[in-house]
Amino acid sequence: MTKKPMIVAGVMSGTSADGINVALVTMNDSRQPRETKTRSRVNFQLIGHAEFAYPKKVRAAVLAAMNATRASVADLSRLNFLLGELYADAILATQSQLRIKADLIGCHGQTLYHQGETARFLGRKLTTTWQTGEPAIVAARVGAPVVSDFRPADLAAGGKGAPLVPFLDYLLFRDAHMGRIAQNIGGIANLTAIPAHASASQVIAFDTGPGNMVIDAVTDRLFRQPFDRGGRIAASGKVQANVIRKMLQREFFRKAPPKTAGREEFGREFVREFLRACGRCPKQYIVATATALTAKSIADAIQRYTTQDPTRKLRFHEMILSGGGAKNSTLVSMLTSELASLGLRLRFSDEFGLPSAAKEAVAFAVLAHETWHRRASNLPSATGATRPAILGKISYP
Ligand SMILES: Nc1ncnc2c1ncn2[C@@H]1O[C@H](COP(=O)(O)OP(=O)(O)O)[C@@H](O)[C@H]1O
Ligand SMILES: [Mg+2]
């Protein structure tokens, strides 16, 4: 039975807190509800995408909420509804740019807190996650159902609630002959390693460490710019190899996957320690070193946790890069040379019809579409869940 194609909007705002990415996608679906077998190929076309920066004050409020050890409950409630309005504005603007209306929306929300590891709280062992941006507002303003809050169902199934994008990576990038690593560089950097001819259970996915988060933080602090556009500042500095060696000693990098990271790992405290390790070296050296830390930690993670596994005999041939970090030329050239020594070729997700900035938004359109059809879409091998789970909650207009 072939169903009518659905237009789905995917909305993503990541840990960089830079703003909102919206992708509009046509989903063709020929499967029955509750069919659980993962399709061999996902059948969709990207109609277009758009990016909306948060207004300066909103970004500051989002970052403050993420970093807060104490926060006002009233302000968090207000922020939830404010972000709902901003998401709705972003979707409406994208719809009018592309002259098409979404039948369904997948809205990831803004993560304020994520703890994928079990810890005790008031006598109970818990994992928790919190994405904000009120979906009822989005549904009402845009006039379409919204799937949101994707992560808790995976936590409830014993997973870490992240990463979720590997579901799309696996469908899009798996290849009969070529081992591929899909690498996204957002605030945090994460990879999905898909061996040649892999089944879903053979996919390895985890956060490799900082993406743009540390680069953004030091650029903001030392140059009063929200990010190092094009990697120009880093290009004029000299990498401090001793600092990189020191930072790579940290527990996160030495921990075997699955593992997830956020501002909890690479936020303020990490940056403070990084700056201390850099000592009195020139400002642009510090930005160069933060950039190299991202490149080096990615290469290191690949070497330690994917290619070096003797029992699996895994070989990878190419990396497919996405996320805002793909626009940082200095980072890209550092990564290219790190990868060359691992025998990996660097390609961009744009070459596969997925603009770097749109990939994660597309992923949440695809995940929302799965949920709408009551199909599970976590990848237990990626999140560590004990079973597949249908992700998210639905708000109706
Ligand atoms: N032109 C550019 N030059 C350098 N870095 C960029 C550029 N555009 C975006 N970035 C980086 O990408 C980040 C946003 O990436 P994104 O993939 O949206 O991350 P997230 O998913 O965490 O929001 C910015 O904070 C910035 O560091
Ligand atoms: Mg972003």
Short mmCIF file of N, CA and C in Angstrom, two decimals, residues 65-136:
data_model
loop_
_atom_site.label_atom_id
_atom_site.label_comp_id
_atom_site.label_asym_id
_atom_site.label_seq_id
_atom_site.Cartn_x
_atom_site.Cartn_y
_atom_site.Cartn_z
N ALA A 65 20.75 29.46 31.17
CA ALA A 65 19.93 28.36 31.70
C ALA A 65 20.71 27.04 31.66
N MET A 66 21.47 26.81 30.56
CA MET A 66 22.25 25.57 30.45
C MET A 66 23.33 25.49 31.51
N ASN A 67 23.93 26.63 31.80
CA ASN A 67 25.07 26.65 32.71
C ASN A 67 24.67 26.82 34.17
N ALA A 68 23.38 27.10 34.41
CA ALA A 68 22.96 27.48 35.75
C ALA A 68 23.11 26.34 36.75
N THR A 69 23.61 26.66 37.93
CA THR A 69 23.53 25.69 39.02
C THR A 69 22.28 26.01 39.85
N ARG A 70 21.83 27.25 39.76
CA ARG A 70 20.55 27.65 40.34
C ARG A 70 19.83 28.45 39.28
N ALA A 71 18.52 28.30 39.18
CA ALA A 71 17.80 29.06 38.17
C ALA A 71 16.41 29.37 38.68
N SER A 72 15.80 30.39 38.10
CA SER A 72 14.45 30.75 38.49
C SER A 72 13.46 29.88 37.72
N VAL A 73 12.57 29.21 38.44
CA VAL A 73 11.58 28.34 37.80
C VAL A 73 10.68 29.15 36.88
N ALA A 74 10.32 30.36 37.31
CA ALA A 74 9.47 31.21 36.48
C ALA A 74 10.16 31.53 35.16
N ASP A 75 11.44 31.85 35.23
CA ASP A 75 12.17 32.17 33.99
C ASP A 75 12.28 30.95 33.07
N LEU A 76 12.48 29.77 33.65
CA LEU A 76 12.58 28.56 32.82
C LEU A 76 11.25 28.28 32.14
N SER A 77 10.16 28.50 32.84
CA SER A 77 8.84 28.32 32.27
C SER A 77 8.61 29.32 31.14
N ARG A 78 9.02 30.56 31.37
CA ARG A 78 8.87 31.59 30.33
C ARG A 78 9.74 31.25 29.12
N LEU A 79 10.95 30.79 29.38
CA LEU A 79 11.86 30.44 28.28
C LEU A 79 11.25 29.32 27.43
N ASN A 80 10.60 28.36 28.08
CA ASN A 80 9.95 27.25 27.36
C ASN A 80 8.93 27.78 26.36
N PHE A 81 8.10 28.71 26.81
CA PHE A 81 7.06 29.25 25.91
C PHE A 81 7.65 30.20 24.89
N LEU A 82 8.66 30.97 25.29
CA LEU A 82 9.31 31.88 24.33
C LEU A 82 9.94 31.09 23.18
N LEU A 83 10.65 30.00 23.52
CA LEU A 83 11.28 29.20 22.47
C LEU A 83 10.22 28.56 21.57
N GLY A 84 9.08 28.17 22.16
CA GLY A 84 7.97 27.66 21.36
C GLY A 84 7.57 28.67 20.30
N GLU A 85 7.46 29.93 20.71
CA GLU A 85 7.10 31.00 19.76
C GLU A 85 8.18 31.15 18.68
N LEU A 86 9.46 31.11 19.10
CA LEU A 86 10.55 31.29 18.12
C LEU A 86 10.63 30.13 17.14
N TYR A 87 10.40 28.91 17.63
CA TYR A 87 10.37 27.75 16.72
C TYR A 87 9.25 27.92 15.70
N ALA A 88 8.08 28.33 16.20
CA ALA A 88 6.92 28.52 15.30
C ALA A 88 7.25 29.57 14.25
N ASP A 89 7.83 30.70 14.68
CA ASP A 89 8.21 31.76 13.72
C ASP A 89 9.16 31.20 12.65
N ALA A 90 10.13 30.41 13.11
CA ALA A 90 11.14 29.87 12.18
C ALA A 90 10.48 28.93 11.16
N ILE A 91 9.55 28.10 11.63
CA ILE A 91 8.89 27.16 10.70
C ILE A 91 8.01 27.95 9.72
N LEU A 92 7.26 28.92 10.25
CA LEU A 92 6.38 29.71 9.37
C LEU A 92 7.20 30.45 8.31
N ALA A 93 8.34 31.01 8.72
CA ALA A 93 9.18 31.74 7.75
C ALA A 93 9.73 30.78 6.68
N THR A 94 10.14 29.59 7.11
CA THR A 94 10.67 28.62 6.14
C THR A 94 9.58 28.19 5.17
N GLN A 95 8.38 27.96 5.74
CA GLN A 95 7.25 27.55 4.89
C GLN A 95 6.95 28.62 3.83
N SER A 96 6.98 29.90 4.24
CA SER A 96 6.65 30.90 3.22
C SER A 96 7.79 31.09 2.23
N GLN A 97 9.05 30.93 2.69
CA GLN A 97 10.18 30.96 1.74
C GLN A 97 10.05 29.88 0.68
N LEU A 98 9.66 28.70 1.13
CA LEU A 98 9.64 27.54 0.21
C LEU A 98 8.26 27.31 -0.40
N ARG A 99 7.30 28.16 0.02
CA ARG A 99 5.92 28.07 -0.48
C ARG A 99 5.34 26.67 -0.33
N ILE A 100 5.47 26.14 0.85
CA ILE A 100 4.89 24.81 1.11
C ILE A 100 4.57 24.71 2.59
N LYS A 101 3.55 23.94 2.93
CA LYS A 101 3.13 23.83 4.32
C LYS A 101 3.39 22.43 4.85
N ALA A 102 3.87 22.36 6.09
CA ALA A 102 4.17 21.05 6.68
C ALA A 102 2.91 20.37 7.19
N ASP A 103 2.85 19.04 7.01
CA ASP A 103 1.75 18.24 7.57
C ASP A 103 2.10 17.77 8.97
N LEU A 104 3.38 17.77 9.26
CA LEU A 104 3.86 17.24 10.54
C LEU A 104 5.17 17.95 10.86
N ILE A 105 5.41 18.12 12.17
CA ILE A 105 6.65 18.79 12.60
C ILE A 105 7.39 17.88 13.59
N GLY A 106 8.69 17.81 13.44
CA GLY A 106 9.54 17.14 14.44
C GLY A 106 10.42 18.19 15.06
N CYS A 107 10.21 18.48 16.34
CA CYS A 107 10.94 19.58 16.98
C CYS A 107 11.78 19.03 18.14
N HIS A 108 13.08 19.06 17.97
CA HIS A 108 13.96 18.52 19.01
C HIS A 108 13.90 19.32 20.30
N GLY A 109 13.82 20.65 20.19
CA GLY A 109 13.88 21.49 21.38
C GLY A 109 15.31 21.80 21.77
N GLN A 110 15.45 22.67 22.74
CA GLN A 110 16.77 23.10 23.20
C GLN A 110 17.12 22.32 24.46
N THR A 111 18.20 21.57 24.41
CA THR A 111 18.59 20.81 25.60
C THR A 111 19.10 21.74 26.69
N LEU A 112 18.46 21.66 27.85
CA LEU A 112 18.96 22.43 28.99
C LEU A 112 19.81 21.55 29.90
N TYR A 113 19.49 20.27 29.90
CA TYR A 113 20.25 19.36 30.76
C TYR A 113 20.16 17.96 30.20
N HIS A 114 21.30 17.26 30.19
CA HIS A 114 21.29 15.87 29.75
C HIS A 114 22.24 15.06 30.60
N GLN A 115 21.72 14.01 31.20
CA GLN A 115 22.55 13.13 32.01
C GLN A 115 22.23 11.69 31.61
N GLY A 116 23.03 11.19 30.68
CA GLY A 116 22.81 9.84 30.15
C GLY A 116 23.34 8.75 31.06
N GLU A 117 24.20 9.16 32.01
CA GLU A 117 24.75 8.18 32.96
C GLU A 117 23.88 8.12 34.20
N THR A 118 23.73 6.93 34.74
CA THR A 118 22.94 6.77 35.95
C THR A 118 23.62 7.45 37.15
N ALA A 119 22.82 8.19 37.92
CA ALA A 119 23.34 8.77 39.17
C ALA A 119 22.21 8.76 40.18
N ARG A 120 22.59 8.74 41.46
CA ARG A 120 21.57 8.73 42.51
C ARG A 120 20.99 10.11 42.73
N PHE A 121 19.68 10.16 42.89
CA PHE A 121 19.02 11.42 43.25
C PHE A 121 17.92 11.10 44.24
N LEU A 122 18.01 11.66 45.42
CA LEU A 122 17.02 11.44 46.48
C LEU A 122 16.71 9.95 46.65
N GLY A 123 17.77 9.16 46.61
CA GLY A 123 17.61 7.74 46.91
C GLY A 123 17.27 6.86 45.72
N ARG A 124 17.04 7.45 44.55
CA ARG A 124 16.74 6.61 43.38
C ARG A 124 17.81 6.80 42.32
N LYS A 125 18.13 5.72 41.61
CA LYS A 125 19.08 5.82 40.50
C LYS A 125 18.34 6.28 39.27
N LEU A 126 18.87 7.35 38.64
CA LEU A 126 18.17 7.94 37.50
C LEU A 126 19.12 8.30 36.37
N THR A 127 18.57 8.34 35.16
CA THR A 127 19.18 9.09 34.07
C THR A 127 18.12 10.13 33.70
N THR A 128 18.54 11.31 33.26
CA THR A 128 17.53 12.33 32.95
C THR A 128 17.95 13.18 31.74
N THR A 129 16.96 13.80 31.14
CA THR A 129 17.22 14.71 30.04
C THR A 129 16.11 15.74 29.99
N TRP A 130 16.43 16.94 29.47
CA TRP A 130 15.41 17.98 29.43
C TRP A 130 15.59 18.87 28.21
N GLN A 131 14.63 18.79 27.28
CA GLN A 131 14.61 19.68 26.12
C GLN A 131 13.43 20.64 26.28
N THR A 132 13.68 21.91 26.03
CA THR A 132 12.64 22.91 26.22
C THR A 132 12.27 23.57 24.89
N GLY A 133 11.09 24.23 24.84
CA GLY A 133 10.55 24.83 23.61
C GLY A 133 9.15 24.25 23.44
N GLU A 134 8.14 24.93 23.96
CA GLU A 134 6.81 24.34 24.15
C GLU A 134 6.16 23.90 22.83
N PRO A 135 5.99 22.57 22.63
CA PRO A 135 5.43 22.07 21.38
C PRO A 135 3.96 22.43 21.17
N ALA A 136 3.20 22.61 22.26
CA ALA A 136 1.79 23.00 22.10
C ALA A 136 1.69 24.36 21.40
#
